[in-house]
Coordinates of C-alpha atoms in Angstrom, one line a residue:
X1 CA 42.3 25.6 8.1
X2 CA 38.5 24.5 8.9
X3 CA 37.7 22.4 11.7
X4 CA 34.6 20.3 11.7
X5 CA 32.9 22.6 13.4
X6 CA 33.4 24.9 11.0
X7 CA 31.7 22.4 8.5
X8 CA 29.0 21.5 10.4
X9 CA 28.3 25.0 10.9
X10 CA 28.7 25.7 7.4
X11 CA 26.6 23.0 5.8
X12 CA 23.3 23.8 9.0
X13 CA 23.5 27.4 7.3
X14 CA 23.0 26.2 3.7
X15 CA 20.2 23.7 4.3
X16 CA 16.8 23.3 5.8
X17 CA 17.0 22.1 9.5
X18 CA 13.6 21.2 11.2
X19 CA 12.1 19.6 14.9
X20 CA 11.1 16.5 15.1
X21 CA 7.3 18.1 15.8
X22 CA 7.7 19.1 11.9
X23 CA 9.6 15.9 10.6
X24 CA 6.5 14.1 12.6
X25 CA 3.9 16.4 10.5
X26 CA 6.0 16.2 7.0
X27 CA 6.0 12.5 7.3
X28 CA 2.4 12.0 8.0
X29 CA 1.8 14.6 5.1
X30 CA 4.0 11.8 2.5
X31 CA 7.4 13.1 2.6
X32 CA 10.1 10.1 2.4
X33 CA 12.4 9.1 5.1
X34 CA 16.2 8.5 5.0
X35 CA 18.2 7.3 7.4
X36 CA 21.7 7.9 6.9
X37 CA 22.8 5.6 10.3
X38 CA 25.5 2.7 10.1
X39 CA 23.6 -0.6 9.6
X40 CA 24.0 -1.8 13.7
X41 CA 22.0 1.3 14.6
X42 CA 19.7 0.7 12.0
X43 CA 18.8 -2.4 13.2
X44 CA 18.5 -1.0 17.1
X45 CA 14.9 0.7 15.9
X46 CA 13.9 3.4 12.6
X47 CA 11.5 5.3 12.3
X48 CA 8.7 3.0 10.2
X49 CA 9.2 2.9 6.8
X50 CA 12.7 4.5 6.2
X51 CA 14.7 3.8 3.4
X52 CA 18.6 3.4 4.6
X53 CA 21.3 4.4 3.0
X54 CA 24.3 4.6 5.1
X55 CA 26.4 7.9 5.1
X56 CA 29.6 6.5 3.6
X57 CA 26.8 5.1 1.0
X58 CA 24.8 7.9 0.0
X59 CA 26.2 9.4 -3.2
X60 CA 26.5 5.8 -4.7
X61 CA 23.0 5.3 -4.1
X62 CA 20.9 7.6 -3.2
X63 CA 20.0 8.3 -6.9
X64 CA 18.7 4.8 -7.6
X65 CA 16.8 4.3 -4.0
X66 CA 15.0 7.8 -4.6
X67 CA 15.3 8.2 -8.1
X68 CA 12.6 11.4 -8.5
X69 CA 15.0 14.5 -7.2
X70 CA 11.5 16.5 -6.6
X71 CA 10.5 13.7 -3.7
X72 CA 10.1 16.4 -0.5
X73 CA 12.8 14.1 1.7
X74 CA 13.6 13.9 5.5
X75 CA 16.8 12.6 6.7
X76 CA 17.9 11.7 10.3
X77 CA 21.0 10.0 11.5
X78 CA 21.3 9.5 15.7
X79 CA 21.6 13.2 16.8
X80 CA 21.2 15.9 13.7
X81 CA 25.2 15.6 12.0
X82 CA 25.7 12.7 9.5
X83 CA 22.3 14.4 8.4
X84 CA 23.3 17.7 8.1
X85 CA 26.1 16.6 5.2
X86 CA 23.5 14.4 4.0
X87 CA 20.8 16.8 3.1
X88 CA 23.6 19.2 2.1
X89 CA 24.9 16.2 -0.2
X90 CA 21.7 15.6 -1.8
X91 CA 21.0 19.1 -2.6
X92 CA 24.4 19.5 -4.3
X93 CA 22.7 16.2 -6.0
X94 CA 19.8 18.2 -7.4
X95 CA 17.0 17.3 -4.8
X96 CA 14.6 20.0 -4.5
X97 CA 13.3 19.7 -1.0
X98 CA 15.3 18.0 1.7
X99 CA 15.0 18.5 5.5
X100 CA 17.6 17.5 7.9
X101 CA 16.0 16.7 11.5
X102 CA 17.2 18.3 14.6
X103 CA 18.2 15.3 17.6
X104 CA 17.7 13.1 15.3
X105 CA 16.3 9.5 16.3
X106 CA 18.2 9.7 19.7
X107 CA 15.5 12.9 20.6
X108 CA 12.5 10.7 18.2
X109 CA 12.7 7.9 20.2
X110 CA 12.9 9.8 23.6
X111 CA 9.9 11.7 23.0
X112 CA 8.2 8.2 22.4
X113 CA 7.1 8.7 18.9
X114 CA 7.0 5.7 16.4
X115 CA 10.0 3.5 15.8
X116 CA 10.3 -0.1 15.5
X117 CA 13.1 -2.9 15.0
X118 CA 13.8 -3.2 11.2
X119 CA 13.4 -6.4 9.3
X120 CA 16.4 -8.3 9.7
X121 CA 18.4 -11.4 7.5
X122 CA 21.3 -13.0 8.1
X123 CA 25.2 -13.0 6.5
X124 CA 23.5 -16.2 4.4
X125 CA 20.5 -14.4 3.8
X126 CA 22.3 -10.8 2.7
X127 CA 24.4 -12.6 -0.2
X128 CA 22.1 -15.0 -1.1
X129 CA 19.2 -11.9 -1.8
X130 CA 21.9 -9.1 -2.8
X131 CA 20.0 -8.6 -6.0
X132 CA 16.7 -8.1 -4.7
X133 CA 18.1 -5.6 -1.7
X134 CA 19.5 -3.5 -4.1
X135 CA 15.8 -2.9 -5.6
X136 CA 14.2 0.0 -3.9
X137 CA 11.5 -2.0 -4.4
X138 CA 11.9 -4.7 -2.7
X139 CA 15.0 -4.2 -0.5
X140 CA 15.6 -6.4 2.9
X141 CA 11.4 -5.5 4.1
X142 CA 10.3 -6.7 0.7
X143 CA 12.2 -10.2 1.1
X144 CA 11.0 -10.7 4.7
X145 CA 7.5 -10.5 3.3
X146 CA 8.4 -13.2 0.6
X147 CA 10.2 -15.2 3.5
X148 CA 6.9 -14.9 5.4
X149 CA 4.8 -15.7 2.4
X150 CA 3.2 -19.1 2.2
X151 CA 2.1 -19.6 -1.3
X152 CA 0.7 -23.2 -2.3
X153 CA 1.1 -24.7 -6.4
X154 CA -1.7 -26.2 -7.3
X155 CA 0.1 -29.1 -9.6
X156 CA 4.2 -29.7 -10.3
X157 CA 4.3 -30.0 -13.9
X158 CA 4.4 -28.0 -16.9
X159 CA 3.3 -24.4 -15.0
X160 CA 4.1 -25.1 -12.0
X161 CA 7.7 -26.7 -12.5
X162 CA 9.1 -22.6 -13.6
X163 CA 7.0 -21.1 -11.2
X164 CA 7.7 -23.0 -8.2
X165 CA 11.3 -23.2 -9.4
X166 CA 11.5 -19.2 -9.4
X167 CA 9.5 -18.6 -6.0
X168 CA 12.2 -21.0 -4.1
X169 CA 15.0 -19.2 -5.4
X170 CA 13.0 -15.5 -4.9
X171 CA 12.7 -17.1 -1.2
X172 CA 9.1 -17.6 -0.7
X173 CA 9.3 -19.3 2.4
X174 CA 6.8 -21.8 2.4
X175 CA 5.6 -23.3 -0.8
X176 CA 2.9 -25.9 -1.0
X177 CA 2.2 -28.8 -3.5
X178 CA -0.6 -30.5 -4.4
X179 CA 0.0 -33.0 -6.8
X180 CA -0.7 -37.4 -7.0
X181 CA 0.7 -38.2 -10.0
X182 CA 4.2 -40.1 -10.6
X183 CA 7.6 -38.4 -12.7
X184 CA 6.7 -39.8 -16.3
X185 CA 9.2 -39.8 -19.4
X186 CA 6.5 -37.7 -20.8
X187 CA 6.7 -35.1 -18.8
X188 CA 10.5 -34.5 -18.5
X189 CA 9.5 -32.1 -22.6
X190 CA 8.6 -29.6 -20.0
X191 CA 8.0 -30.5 -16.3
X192 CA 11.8 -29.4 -15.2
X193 CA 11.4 -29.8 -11.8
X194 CA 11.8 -33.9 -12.5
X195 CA 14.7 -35.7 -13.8
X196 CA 15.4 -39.2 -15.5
X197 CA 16.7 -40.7 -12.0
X198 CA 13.0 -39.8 -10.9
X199 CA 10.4 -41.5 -13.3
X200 CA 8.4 -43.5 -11.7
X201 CA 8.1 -41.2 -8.4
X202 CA 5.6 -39.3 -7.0
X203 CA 5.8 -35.8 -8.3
X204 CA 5.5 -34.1 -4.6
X205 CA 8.3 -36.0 -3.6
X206 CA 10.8 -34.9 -7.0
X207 CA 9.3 -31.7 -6.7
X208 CA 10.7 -31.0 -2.7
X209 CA 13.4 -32.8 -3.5
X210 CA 14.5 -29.9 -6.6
X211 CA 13.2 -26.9 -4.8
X212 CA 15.0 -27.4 -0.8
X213 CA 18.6 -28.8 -2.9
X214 CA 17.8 -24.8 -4.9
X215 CA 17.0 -23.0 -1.7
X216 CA 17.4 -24.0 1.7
X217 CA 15.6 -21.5 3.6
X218 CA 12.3 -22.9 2.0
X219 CA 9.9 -24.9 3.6
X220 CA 8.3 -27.2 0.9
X221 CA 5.0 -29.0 2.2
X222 CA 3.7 -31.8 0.0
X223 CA -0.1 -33.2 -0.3
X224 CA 0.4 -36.2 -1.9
X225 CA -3.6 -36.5 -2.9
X226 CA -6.6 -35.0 -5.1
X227 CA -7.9 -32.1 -4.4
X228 CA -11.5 -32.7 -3.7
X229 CA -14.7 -31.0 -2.0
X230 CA -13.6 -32.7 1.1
X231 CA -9.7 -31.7 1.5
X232 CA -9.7 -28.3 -0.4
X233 CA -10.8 -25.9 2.2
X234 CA -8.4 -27.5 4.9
X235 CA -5.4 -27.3 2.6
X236 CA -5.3 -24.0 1.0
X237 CA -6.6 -22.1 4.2
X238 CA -3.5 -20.0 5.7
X239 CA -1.6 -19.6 2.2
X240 CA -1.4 -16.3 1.0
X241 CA -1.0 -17.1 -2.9
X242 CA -2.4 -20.1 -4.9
X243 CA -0.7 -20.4 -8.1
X244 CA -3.1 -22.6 -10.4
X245 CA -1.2 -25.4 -12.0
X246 CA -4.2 -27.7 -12.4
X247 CA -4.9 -28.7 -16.0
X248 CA -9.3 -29.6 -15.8
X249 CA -12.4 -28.0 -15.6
X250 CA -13.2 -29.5 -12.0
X251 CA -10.3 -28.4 -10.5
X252 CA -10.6 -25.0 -11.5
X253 CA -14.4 -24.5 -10.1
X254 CA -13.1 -26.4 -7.0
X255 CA -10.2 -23.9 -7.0
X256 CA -12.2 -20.9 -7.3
X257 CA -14.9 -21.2 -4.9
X258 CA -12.9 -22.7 -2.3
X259 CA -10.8 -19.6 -2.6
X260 CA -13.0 -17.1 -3.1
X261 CA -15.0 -18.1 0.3
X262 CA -11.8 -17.8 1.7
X263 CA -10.3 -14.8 0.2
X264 CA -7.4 -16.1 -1.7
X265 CA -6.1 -14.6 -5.0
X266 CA -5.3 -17.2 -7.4
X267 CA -2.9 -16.7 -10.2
X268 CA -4.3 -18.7 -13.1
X269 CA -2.6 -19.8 -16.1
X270 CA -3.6 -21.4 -19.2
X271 CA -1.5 -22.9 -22.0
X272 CA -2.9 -24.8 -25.2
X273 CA -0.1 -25.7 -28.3
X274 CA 1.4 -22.4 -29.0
X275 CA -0.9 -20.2 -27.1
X276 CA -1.2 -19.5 -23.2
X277 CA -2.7 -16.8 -20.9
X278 CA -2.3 -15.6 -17.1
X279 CA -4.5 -13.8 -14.5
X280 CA -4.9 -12.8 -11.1
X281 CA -8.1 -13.9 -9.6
X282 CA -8.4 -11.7 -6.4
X283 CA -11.5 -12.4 -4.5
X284 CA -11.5 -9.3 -2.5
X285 CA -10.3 -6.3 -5.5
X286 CA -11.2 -7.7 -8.8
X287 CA -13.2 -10.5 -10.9
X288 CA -12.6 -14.3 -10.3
X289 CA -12.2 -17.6 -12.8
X290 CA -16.6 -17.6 -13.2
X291 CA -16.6 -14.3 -14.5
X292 CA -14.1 -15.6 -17.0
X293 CA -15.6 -18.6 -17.7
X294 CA -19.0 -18.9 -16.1
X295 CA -20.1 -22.1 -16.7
X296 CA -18.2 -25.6 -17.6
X297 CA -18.9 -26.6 -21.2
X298 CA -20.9 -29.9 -21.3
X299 CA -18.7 -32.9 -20.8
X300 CA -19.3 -34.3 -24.4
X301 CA -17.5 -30.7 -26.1
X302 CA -14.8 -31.0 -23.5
X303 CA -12.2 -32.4 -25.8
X304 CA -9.6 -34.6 -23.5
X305 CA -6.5 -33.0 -22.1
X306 CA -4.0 -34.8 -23.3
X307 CA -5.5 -34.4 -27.1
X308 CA -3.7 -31.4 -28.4
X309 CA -0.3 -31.3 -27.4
X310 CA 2.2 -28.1 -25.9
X311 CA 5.6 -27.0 -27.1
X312 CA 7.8 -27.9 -24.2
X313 CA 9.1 -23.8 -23.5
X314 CA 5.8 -22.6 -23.5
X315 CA 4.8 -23.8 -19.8
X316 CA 8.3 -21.8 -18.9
X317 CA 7.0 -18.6 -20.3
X318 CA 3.5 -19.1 -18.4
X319 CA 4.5 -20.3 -15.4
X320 CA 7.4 -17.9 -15.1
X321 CA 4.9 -14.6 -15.4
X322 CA 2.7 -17.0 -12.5
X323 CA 5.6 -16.8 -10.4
X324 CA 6.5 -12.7 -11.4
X325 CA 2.2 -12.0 -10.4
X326 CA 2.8 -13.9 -7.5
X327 CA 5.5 -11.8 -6.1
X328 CA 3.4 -8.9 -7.4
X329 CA 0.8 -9.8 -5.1
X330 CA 2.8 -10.7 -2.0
X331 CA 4.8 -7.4 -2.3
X332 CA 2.2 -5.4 -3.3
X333 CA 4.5 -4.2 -6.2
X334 CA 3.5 -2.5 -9.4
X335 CA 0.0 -3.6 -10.9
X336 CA -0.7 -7.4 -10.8
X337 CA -2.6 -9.0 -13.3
X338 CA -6.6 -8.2 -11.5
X339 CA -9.0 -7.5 -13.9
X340 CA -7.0 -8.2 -17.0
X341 CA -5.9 -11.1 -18.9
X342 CA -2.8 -11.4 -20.6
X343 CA -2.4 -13.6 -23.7
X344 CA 0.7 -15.2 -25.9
X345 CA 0.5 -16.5 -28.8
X346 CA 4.4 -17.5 -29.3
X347 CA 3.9 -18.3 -33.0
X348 CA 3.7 -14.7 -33.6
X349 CA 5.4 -13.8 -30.7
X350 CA 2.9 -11.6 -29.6
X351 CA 1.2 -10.4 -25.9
X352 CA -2.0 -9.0 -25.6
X353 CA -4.2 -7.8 -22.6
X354 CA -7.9 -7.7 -22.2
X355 CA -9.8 -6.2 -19.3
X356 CA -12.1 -8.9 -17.5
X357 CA -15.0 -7.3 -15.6
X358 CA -16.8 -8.6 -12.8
X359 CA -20.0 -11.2 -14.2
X360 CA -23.2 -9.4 -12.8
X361 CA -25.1 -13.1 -12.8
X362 CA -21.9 -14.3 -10.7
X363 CA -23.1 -15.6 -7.2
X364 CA -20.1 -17.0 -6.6
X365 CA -18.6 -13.4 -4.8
X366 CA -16.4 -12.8 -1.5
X367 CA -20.0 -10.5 -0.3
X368 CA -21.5 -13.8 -0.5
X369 CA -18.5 -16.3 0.8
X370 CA -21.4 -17.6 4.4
X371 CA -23.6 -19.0 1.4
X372 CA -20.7 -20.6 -1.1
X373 CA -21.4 -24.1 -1.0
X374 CA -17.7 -25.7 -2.4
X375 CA -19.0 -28.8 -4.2
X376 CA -17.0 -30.6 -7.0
X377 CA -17.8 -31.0 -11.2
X378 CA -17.5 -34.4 -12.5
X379 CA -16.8 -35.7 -15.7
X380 CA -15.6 -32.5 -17.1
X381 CA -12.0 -32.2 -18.8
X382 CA -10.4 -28.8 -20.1
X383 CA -11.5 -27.3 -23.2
X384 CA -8.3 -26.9 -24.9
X385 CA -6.1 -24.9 -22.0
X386 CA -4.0 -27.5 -20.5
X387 CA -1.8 -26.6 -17.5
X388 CA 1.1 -29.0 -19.3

């Protein structure tokens, strides 16, 4: 009969155990932590950016947190066992280059190498986000960045009804909302944020009212006013994202300069009948809303906004992929929308991306944010792209 020496002993002679000098070097060369530690010695300290995976855990999911089985792999537990079985485990599993290191974090920490106290939620917190932890992607790190996040909506109607909607229920922590108008019958078609019990009050006030009854843990901050030359610079500094829910041309050139000088990305969308379009305006890594569109058309061909009309769902789609880049952004996931514009036209039911390159006439840069002067257009209305 084995003992568990025996299997210890065993599984150390079939896989690959290293120091902690060469789990130091394989991590700075790339190779990807796992700590295979029960969750309250997780959350004592890890070594920086190590995915976890209890032991009891691992063959449930180690397959979808490290999907590629040729990812070169480290695993450490607190002294060099629960590691052992991992790595042995995960070759068994089909991984091609796992490494099982010797002391574990107990010896890490004592020879004062890197470590730090994990991101943390709460029983509330864990439940509430269970679907986002179990993405590899995102996991309990990626929601304390969204937590963290401060992103301000630039309007609570058609766009930014869905897309605020979605951010309080991804838990974006703060959200922001600029808006002065009041709840009308008209805009219940697509603004879903409102209500009938609500026409007749100010927007900002429906708008906290939906999101904080959807999501506790977020903090909505209202700005009950129009965004002008003389507010703009004081209320979007310290947000991370600015979703663009405005629906005129002076708004939009406010918008952008104010946040390019500052450094903001803006997600921009644009809907007109059937037809809308989204981008990600990121001052510092790609082009911004004047290389789009670098001068206002003259007021008299600016037709008014309210001319045309919008099918009622089409906002949702628009404002939903707002919300989707603005998560993007905040978790640095995948490729957000800089530098390309994506278009709908829901008749057809078709999507289409164009590359936007930077506007070599464009003055209007982040190099040149100590001379932007942020001054407002009047008398200009949106030619055809409503924000609903």
């Amino acid at each position: 009969m084995a003992t568990f020496r025996d299997l210890l002993s065993a599984a150390k002679s079939e896989i690959t155990e290293i120091s902690t000098d060469t789990a130091a070097e394989h991590i700075a060369e790339g190779y990807t932590v796992l700590d295979v530690r029960e969750p309250d010695e997780y959350q004592e300290g890890a070594i920086p950016g190590a995915i976890h995976i209890p032991r009891g855990h691992l063959e449930a999911q180690i397959e979808n947190r490290i999907s590629d089985k040729s990812t070169p792999v480290v695993v450490y537990c607190a002294g060099g066992v629960r590691s052992a079985f991992a790595a042995k485990t995960m070759q068994e599993l089909g991984y091609a280059t796992v490494e099982s290191m010797d002391g574990g974090f107990g010896r890490w920490k004592d020879e004062g190498r890197d470590w730090k106290q994990p991101a943390s939620l709460d029983a509330e917190q864990m439940q509430r986000y269970k679907r986002h932890l179990l993405l590899p992607e995102v996991g309990i790190e990626g929601q304390k960045r969204l937590l963290d996040a401060k992103v301000l909506m630039l309007g609570a109607g058609g766009l930014g009804s869905p897309a605020a909607l979605y951010l309080a229920a991804a838990g974006v922590g703060t959200i922001g909302i600029v808006d002065m108008d009041d709840v009308d019958a008209s805009n219940l078609q697509r603004q879903i944020l409102h209500n009938v019990d609500r026409i007749g009050h100010r927007k900002v006030d429906s708008a906290k009212q939906t999101l904080t009854m959807l999501n506790p843990d977020v903090n909505v901050v209202t700005y009950d006013t129009r965004l002008d030359a003389s507010n703009i610079i004081d209320i979007i500094s310290g947000y991370d994202v600015i979703v663009d829910g405005a629906d005129n041309f002076p708004s939009r050139y406010l918008l952008n300069d104010a946040s390019v000088k500052l450094g903001i990305p803006v997600v921009h969308g644009s809907i007109f009948r059937f037809e809308g379009m989204v981008s990600v305006f990121h001052p510092t890594e790609g082009p911004t809303y004047r290389d789009m569109v670098p001068e206002p058309p003259p007021a008299e061909l600016a037709p008014s906004c309210a001319e045309a009309g919008v099918l009622g769902v089409l906002p949702g789609i628009i404002g939903s992929i707002q919300a989707l880049e603005t998560i993007k952004v905040i978790l640095g996931l995948g490729e957000p929308l800089i530098g390309r514009i994506l278009s709908v036209d829901t008749t057809e039911m078709e999507f289409r991306v164009f590359n936007l390159r930077p506007d070599p006439n464009n003055e209007v840069t982040y190099e040149n944010r100590d001379r932007i002067i942020v001054r407002e257009l009047e008398g200009l209305c949106a030619p055809g792209l409503s924000h609903g």
